[in-house]
Coordinates of C-alpha atoms in Angstrom, one line a residue:
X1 CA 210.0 -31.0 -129.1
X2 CA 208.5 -33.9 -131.4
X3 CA 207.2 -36.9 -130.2
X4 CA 206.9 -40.3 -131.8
X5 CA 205.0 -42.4 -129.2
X6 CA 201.4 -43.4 -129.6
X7 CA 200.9 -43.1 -126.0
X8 CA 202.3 -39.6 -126.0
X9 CA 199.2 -38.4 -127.6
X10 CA 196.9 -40.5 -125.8
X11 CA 198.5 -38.8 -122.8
X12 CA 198.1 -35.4 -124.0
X13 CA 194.3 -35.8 -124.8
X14 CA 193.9 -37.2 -121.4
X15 CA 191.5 -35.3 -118.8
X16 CA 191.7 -35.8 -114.9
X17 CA 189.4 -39.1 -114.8
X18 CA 191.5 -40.0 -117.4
X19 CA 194.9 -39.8 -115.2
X20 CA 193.7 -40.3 -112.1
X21 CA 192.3 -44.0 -113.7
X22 CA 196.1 -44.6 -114.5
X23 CA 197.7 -43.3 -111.0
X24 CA 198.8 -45.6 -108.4
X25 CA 197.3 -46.0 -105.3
X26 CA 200.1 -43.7 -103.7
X27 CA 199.9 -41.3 -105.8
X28 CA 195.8 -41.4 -105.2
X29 CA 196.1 -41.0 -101.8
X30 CA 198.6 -38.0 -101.7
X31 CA 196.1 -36.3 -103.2
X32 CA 192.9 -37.6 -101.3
X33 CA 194.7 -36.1 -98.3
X34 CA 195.8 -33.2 -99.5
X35 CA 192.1 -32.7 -100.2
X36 CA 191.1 -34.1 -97.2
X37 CA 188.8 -36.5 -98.8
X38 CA 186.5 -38.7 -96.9
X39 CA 186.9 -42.0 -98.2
X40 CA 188.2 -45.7 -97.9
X41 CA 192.6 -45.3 -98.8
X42 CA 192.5 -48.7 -99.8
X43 CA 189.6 -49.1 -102.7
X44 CA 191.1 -47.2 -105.8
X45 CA 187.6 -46.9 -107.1
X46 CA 186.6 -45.2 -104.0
X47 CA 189.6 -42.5 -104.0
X48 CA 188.8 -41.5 -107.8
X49 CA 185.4 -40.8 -107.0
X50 CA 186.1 -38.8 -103.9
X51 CA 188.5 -36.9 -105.9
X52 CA 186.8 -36.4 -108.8
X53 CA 183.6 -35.1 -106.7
X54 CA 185.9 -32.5 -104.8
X55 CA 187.7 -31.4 -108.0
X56 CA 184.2 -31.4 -110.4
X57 CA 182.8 -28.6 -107.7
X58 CA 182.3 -25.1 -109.3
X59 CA 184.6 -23.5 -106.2
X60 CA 187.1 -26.0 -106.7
X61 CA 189.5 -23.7 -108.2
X62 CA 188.3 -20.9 -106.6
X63 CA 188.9 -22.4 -103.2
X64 CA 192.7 -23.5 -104.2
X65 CA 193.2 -19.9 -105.3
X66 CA 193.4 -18.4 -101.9
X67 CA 196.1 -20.9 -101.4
X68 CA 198.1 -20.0 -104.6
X69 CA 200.8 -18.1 -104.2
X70 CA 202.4 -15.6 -106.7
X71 CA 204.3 -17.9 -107.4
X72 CA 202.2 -20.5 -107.9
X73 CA 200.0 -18.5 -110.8
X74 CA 203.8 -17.5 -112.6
X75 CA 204.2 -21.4 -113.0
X76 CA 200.9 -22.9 -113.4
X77 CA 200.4 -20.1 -116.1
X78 CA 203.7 -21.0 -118.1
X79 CA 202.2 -24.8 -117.7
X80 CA 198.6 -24.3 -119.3
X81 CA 199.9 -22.5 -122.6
X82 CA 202.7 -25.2 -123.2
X83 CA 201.8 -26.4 -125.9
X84 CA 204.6 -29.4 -124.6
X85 CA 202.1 -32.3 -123.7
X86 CA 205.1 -33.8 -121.4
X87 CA 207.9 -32.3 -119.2
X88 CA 210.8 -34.1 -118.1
X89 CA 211.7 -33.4 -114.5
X90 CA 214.9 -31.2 -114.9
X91 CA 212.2 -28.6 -116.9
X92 CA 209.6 -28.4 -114.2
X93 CA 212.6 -27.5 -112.0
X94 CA 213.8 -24.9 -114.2
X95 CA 209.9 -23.4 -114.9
X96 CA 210.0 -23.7 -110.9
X97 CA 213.3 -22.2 -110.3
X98 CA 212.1 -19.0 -112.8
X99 CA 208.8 -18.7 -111.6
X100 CA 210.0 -18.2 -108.0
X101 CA 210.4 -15.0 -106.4
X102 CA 211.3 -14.3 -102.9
X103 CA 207.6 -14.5 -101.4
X104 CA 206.1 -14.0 -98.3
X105 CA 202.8 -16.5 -97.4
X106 CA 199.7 -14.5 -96.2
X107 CA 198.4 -17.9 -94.9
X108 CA 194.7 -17.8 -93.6
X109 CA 193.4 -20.3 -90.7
X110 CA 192.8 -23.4 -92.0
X111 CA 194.5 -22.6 -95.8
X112 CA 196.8 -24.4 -97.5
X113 CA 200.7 -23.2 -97.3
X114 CA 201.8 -21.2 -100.3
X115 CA 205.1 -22.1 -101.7
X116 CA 207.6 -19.4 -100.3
X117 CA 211.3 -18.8 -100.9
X118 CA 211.4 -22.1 -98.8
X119 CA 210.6 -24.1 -100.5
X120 CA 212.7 -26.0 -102.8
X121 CA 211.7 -26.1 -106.9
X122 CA 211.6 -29.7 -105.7
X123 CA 209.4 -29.4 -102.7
X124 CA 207.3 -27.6 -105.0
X125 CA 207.2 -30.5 -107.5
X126 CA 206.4 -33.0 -105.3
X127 CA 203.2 -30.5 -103.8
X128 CA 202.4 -29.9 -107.5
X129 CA 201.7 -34.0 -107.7
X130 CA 199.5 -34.0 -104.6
X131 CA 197.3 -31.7 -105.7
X132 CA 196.8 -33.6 -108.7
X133 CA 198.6 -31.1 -111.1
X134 CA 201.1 -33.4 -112.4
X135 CA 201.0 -37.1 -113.4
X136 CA 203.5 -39.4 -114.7
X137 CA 202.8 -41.4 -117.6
X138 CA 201.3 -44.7 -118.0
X139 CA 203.6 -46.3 -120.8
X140 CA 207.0 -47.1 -120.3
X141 CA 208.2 -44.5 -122.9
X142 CA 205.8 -41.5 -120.7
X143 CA 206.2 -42.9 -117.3
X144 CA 209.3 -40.3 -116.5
X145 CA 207.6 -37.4 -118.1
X146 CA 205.1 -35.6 -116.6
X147 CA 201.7 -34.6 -117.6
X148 CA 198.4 -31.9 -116.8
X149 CA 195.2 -32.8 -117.1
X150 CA 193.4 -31.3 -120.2
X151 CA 190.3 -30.0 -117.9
X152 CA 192.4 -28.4 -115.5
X153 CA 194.0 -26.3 -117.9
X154 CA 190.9 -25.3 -119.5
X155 CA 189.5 -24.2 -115.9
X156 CA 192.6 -22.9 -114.9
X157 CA 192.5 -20.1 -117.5
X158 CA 189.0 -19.9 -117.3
X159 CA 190.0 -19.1 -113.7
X160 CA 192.7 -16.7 -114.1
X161 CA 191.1 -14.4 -116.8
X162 CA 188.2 -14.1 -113.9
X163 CA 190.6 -13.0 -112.2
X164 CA 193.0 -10.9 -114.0
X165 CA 189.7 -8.7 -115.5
X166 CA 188.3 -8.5 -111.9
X167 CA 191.2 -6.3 -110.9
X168 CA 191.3 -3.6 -114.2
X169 CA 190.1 -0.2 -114.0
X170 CA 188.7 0.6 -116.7
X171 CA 189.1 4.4 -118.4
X172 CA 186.8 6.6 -120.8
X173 CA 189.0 7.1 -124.0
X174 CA 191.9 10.1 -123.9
X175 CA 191.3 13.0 -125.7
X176 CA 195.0 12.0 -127.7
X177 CA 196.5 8.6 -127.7
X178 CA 199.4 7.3 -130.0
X179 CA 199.1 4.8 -132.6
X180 CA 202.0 3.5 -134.8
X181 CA 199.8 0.8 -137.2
X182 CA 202.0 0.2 -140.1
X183 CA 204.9 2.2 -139.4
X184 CA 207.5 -0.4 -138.4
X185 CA 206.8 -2.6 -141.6
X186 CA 207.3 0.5 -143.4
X187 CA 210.6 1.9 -141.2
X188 CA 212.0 -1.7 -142.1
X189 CA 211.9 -1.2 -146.0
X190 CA 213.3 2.9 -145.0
X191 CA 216.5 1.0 -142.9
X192 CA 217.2 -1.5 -145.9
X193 CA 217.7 1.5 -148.4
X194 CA 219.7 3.5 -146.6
X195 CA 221.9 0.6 -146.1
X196 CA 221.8 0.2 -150.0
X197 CA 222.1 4.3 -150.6
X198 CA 225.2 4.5 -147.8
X199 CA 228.5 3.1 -147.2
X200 CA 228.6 1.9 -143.5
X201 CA 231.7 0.9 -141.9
X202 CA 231.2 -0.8 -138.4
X203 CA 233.4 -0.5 -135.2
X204 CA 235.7 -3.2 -133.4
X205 CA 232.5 -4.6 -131.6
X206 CA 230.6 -5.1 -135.1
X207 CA 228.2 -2.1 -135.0
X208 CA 227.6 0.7 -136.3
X209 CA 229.1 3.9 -134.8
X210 CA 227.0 6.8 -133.2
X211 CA 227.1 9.0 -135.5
X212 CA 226.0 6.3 -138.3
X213 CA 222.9 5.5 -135.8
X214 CA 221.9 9.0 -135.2
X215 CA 221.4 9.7 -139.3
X216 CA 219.9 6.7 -140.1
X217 CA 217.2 6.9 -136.8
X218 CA 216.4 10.3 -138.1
X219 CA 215.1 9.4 -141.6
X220 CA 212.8 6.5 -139.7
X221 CA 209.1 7.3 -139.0
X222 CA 209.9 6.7 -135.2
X223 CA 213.4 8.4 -134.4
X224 CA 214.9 6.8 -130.7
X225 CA 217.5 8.1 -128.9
X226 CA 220.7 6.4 -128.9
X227 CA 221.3 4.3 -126.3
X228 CA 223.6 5.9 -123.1
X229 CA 225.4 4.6 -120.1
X230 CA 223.6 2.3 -118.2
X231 CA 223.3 -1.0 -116.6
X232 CA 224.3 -3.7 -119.1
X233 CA 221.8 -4.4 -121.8
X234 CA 221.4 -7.9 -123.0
X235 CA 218.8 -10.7 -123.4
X236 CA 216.3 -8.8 -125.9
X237 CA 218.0 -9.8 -129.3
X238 CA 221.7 -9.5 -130.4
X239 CA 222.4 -5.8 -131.3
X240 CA 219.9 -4.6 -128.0
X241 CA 223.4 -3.9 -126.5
X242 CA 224.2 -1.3 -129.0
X243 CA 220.9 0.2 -130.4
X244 CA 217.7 1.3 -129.5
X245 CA 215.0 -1.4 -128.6
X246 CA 212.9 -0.9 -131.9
X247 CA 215.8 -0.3 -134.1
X248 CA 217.8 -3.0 -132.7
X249 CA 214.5 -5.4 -133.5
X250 CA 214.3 -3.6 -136.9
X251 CA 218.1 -5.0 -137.4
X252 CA 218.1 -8.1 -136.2
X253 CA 215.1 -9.4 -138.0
X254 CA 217.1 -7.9 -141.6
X255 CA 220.0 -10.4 -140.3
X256 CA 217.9 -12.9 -139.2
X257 CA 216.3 -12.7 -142.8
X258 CA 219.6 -12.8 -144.8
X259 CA 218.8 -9.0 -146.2
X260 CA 222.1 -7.8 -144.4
X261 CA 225.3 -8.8 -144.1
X262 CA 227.9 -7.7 -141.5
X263 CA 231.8 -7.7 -143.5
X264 CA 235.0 -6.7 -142.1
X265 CA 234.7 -3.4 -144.5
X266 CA 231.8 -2.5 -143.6
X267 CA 227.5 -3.3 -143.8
X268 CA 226.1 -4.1 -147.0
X269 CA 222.9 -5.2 -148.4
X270 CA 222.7 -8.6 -149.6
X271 CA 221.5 -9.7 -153.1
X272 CA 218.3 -10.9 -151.2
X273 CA 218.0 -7.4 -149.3
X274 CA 217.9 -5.8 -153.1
X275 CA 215.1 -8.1 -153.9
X276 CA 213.0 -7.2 -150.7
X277 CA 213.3 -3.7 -151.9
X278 CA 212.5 -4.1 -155.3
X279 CA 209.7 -6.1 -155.0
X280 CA 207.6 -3.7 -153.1
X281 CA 206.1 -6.4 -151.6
X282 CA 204.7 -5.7 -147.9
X283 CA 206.7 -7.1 -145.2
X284 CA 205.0 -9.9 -143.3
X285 CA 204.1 -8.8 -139.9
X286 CA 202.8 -12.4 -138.6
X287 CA 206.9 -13.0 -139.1
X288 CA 207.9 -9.8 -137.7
X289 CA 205.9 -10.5 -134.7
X290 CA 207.0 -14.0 -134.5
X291 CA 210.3 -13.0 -134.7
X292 CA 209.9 -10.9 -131.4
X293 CA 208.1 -13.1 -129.7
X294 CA 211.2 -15.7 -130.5
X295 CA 214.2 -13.1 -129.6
X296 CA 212.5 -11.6 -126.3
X297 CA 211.6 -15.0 -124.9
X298 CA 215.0 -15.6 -123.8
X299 CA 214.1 -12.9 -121.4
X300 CA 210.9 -13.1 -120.6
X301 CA 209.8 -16.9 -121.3
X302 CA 206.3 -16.4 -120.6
X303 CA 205.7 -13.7 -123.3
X304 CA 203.3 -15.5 -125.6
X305 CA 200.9 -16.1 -122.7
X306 CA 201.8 -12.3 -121.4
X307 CA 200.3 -11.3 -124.8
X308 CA 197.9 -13.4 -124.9
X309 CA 196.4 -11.7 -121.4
X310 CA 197.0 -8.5 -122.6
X311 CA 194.8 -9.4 -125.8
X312 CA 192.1 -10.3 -123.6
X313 CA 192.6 -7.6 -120.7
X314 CA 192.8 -4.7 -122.6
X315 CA 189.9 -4.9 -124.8
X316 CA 189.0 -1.3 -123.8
X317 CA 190.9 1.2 -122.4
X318 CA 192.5 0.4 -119.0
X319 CA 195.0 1.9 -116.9
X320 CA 198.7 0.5 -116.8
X321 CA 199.0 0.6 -113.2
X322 CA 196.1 -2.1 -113.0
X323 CA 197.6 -4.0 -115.7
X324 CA 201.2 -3.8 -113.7
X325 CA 198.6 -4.7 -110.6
X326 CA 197.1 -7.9 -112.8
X327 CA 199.1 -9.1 -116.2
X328 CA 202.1 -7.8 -114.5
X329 CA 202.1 -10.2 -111.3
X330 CA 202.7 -12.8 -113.9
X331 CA 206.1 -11.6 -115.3
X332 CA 209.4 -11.9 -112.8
X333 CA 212.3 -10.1 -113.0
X334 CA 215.0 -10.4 -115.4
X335 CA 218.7 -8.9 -113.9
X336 CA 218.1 -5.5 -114.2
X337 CA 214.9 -4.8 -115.5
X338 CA 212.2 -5.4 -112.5
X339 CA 208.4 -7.0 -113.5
X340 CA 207.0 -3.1 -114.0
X341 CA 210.2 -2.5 -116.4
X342 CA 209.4 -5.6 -118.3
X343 CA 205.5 -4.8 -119.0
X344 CA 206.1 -1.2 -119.7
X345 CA 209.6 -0.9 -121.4
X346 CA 210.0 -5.3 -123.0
X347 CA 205.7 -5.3 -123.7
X348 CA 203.9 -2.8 -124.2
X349 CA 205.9 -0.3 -125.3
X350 CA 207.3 -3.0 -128.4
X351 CA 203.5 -4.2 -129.0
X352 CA 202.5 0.0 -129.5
X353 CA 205.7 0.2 -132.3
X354 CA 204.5 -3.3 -133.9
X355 CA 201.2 -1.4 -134.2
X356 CA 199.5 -3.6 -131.7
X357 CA 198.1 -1.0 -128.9
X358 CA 197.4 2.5 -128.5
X359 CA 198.9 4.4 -125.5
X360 CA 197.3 7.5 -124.1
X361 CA 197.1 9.9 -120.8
X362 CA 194.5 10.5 -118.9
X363 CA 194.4 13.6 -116.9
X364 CA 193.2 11.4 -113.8
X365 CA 194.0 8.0 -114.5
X366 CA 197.4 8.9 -115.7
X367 CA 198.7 6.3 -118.8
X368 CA 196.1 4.1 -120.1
X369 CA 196.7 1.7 -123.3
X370 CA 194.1 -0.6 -125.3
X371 CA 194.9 -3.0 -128.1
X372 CA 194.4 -2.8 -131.6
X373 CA 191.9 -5.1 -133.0
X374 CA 195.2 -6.6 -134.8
X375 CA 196.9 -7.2 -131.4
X376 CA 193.8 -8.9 -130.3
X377 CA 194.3 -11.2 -132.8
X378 CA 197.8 -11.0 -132.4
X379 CA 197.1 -12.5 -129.0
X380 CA 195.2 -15.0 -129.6
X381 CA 197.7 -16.7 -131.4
X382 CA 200.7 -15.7 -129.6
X383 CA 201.1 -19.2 -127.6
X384 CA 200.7 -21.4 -131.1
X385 CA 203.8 -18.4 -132.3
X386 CA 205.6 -18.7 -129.6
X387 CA 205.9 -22.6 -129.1
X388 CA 205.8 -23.3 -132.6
X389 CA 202.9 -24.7 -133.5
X390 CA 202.4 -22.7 -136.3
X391 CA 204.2 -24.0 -139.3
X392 CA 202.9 -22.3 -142.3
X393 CA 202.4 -18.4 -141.6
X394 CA 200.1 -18.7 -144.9
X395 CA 197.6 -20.5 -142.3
X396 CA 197.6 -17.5 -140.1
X397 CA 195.4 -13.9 -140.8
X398 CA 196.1 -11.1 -138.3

């Protein structure tokens, strides 16, 4: 989403002295008692300075963590790697509505409640603004949107990687780990000539038949078995219905790309398809991964910041059920496929085939997984990917 307003980006540079300067004397006071702050509710001078001393504390955050709910870290998480720099109401209800799981609060004496099942994604809004999360603008063009504070973003990751790392286990390396660097780049050019070596006629639903699948997965670097009966498969990409998850990201990015063409008689190879495979030039994985991030968002709209934990989380070896324990209290269901499915099956499993982590056994520890030094990188730019703040992938060395 492109913005045209000058006071836009004044907005998004703005930090919490900033917007707090620019609040009404309501909205000042909602959040003076919600942080039971001791001063005079009728001098605005005096309310920003009460707030700003509670919120400049070092355990501010660490204090308002005991009250956050799971809940509460899904959606302040998706907020802090927007790269968005306003939301209009109806998509803080939806990141609300997604976010939400049924939850029950493990209140402490004297905390503050935790959003529960509850509480409406408008309830949660509203309690989101009085604890001085979300301001409306100041212009008349930003004074329906909604805004974070700079700062608090900063501090909230800052936060959150504290306490994501505090929960790892950390393992010595396995004796044998797996390792597919390179191989899906190269599986890609493999898929385009066998579509150029072999007439391929497709069934009534568009795909190819079982039999078609089965002798093309055999010639890849990384054979999958075909896909069997099963819950429903959708939401990873248009062909996950049919074909395996790597395969079925192999196709869709050749269709995506304009190398493949689907025909009433049949799959062919486009003229463009020809020239990918004749120029023996290397297939761009920034796109590739780009391309994932794009297609599995619709399930998992979080991804890029899922990654992006992962990248810093998994630095060394660590096992998966303390990543489930950490990363994976930030990913919510999706139909069938719980929050463990996701990680394992929709993350890490597609991050090892685009060469981005190593999965191994330990004998104690039982599956343990580290990231490449290419999906470190990876990560780190996986929120500019993912939001599209990257432009030119000529800009962009992983």
């Amino acid at each position: 989403m492109r913005y045209s307003s000058t006071g836009e980006d004044v907005v998004q540079k703005m930090k919490l002295a900033d917007m707090l300067s620019y609040a009404d004397i309501s909205h000042l006071n909602n959040i003076a008692s919600y942080y039971d702050c001791d001063c005079k509710r009728n001098s605005k001078h005096e309310l920003i300075q009460s707030i700003l001393i509670k919120a400049g504390r070092k355990e501010f955050l660490k204090e308002q963590w005991k009250s956050f709910s799971p809940g509460d870290l899904r959606f302040l998480n998706n907020l802090v790697f927007d790269t968005r720099s306003s939301y209009s109401l109806e998509d803080l209800l939806a990141a609300v509505r997604h976010t939400s799981l049924e939850e029950k609060s493990d209140e402490t004496p004297g905390s503050k409640p935790a959003r529960t099942a509850l509480e409406s994604p408008r309830e949660a809004v509203s309690r989101y603004r009085r604890s001085g999360w979300l301001f409306n603008g100041f212009t008349s063009s930003t004074k329906y949107m909604f805004h974070v504070p700079e700062d608090l973003k900063e501090r909230f990751r800052e936060e959150l990687s504290l306490h994501l790392k505090s929960g790892l286990q950390v393992s010595m390396p396995p004796e044998v780990y797996r390792e597919e660097q390179g191989l899906i780049t190269e599986d890609l050019k493999l898929m385009l000539r066998y579509f150029q070596e072999h007439e391929l006629t497709l069934n009534a639903e568009g795909f190819m038949y079982r039999k078609q699948q089965q002798q093309l997965l055999s010639t890849l670097h990384i054979e999958e078995s075909l896909i069997t009966k099963g819950p429903w498969r959708f939401g990873y990409g248009r062909s996950c219905s049919e074909y395996p998850d790597r395969f079925a990201l192999l196709y869709d990015y050749a269709v995506a790309q304009r190398w493949v063409q689907e025909t009433p008689a049949g799959l062919t190879l486009t003229e463009h398809g020809k020239e990918c495979i004749l120029s023996g030039n290397q297939v761009s994985m920034i796109q590739l991964f780009r391309f994932w991030l794009k297609i599995y968002k619709s399930a998992v709209p979080n991804l890029p910041s899922l990654v992006y934990w992962l990248g810093r989380c998994a630095k060394e070896w660590v096992t998966m059920d303390s990543l489930h324990a950490t990363v994976g209290s930030l990913v919510t269901p999706f139909y069938y496929d719980t929050p463990r499915m996701i990680l394992e099956r929709r993350i890490v499993k597609m991050l090892l085939h685009l060469g981005m982590l190593r999965l191994g056994e330990s004998q104690t520890l039982g599956t343990v997984i580290r990231m490449t030094p290419l999906g470190i990188k990876a990560g780190e730019i996986a929120p500019q990917l993912g939001h599209g703040t990257v432009h030119n992938d000529n800009d962009v060395i992983i």
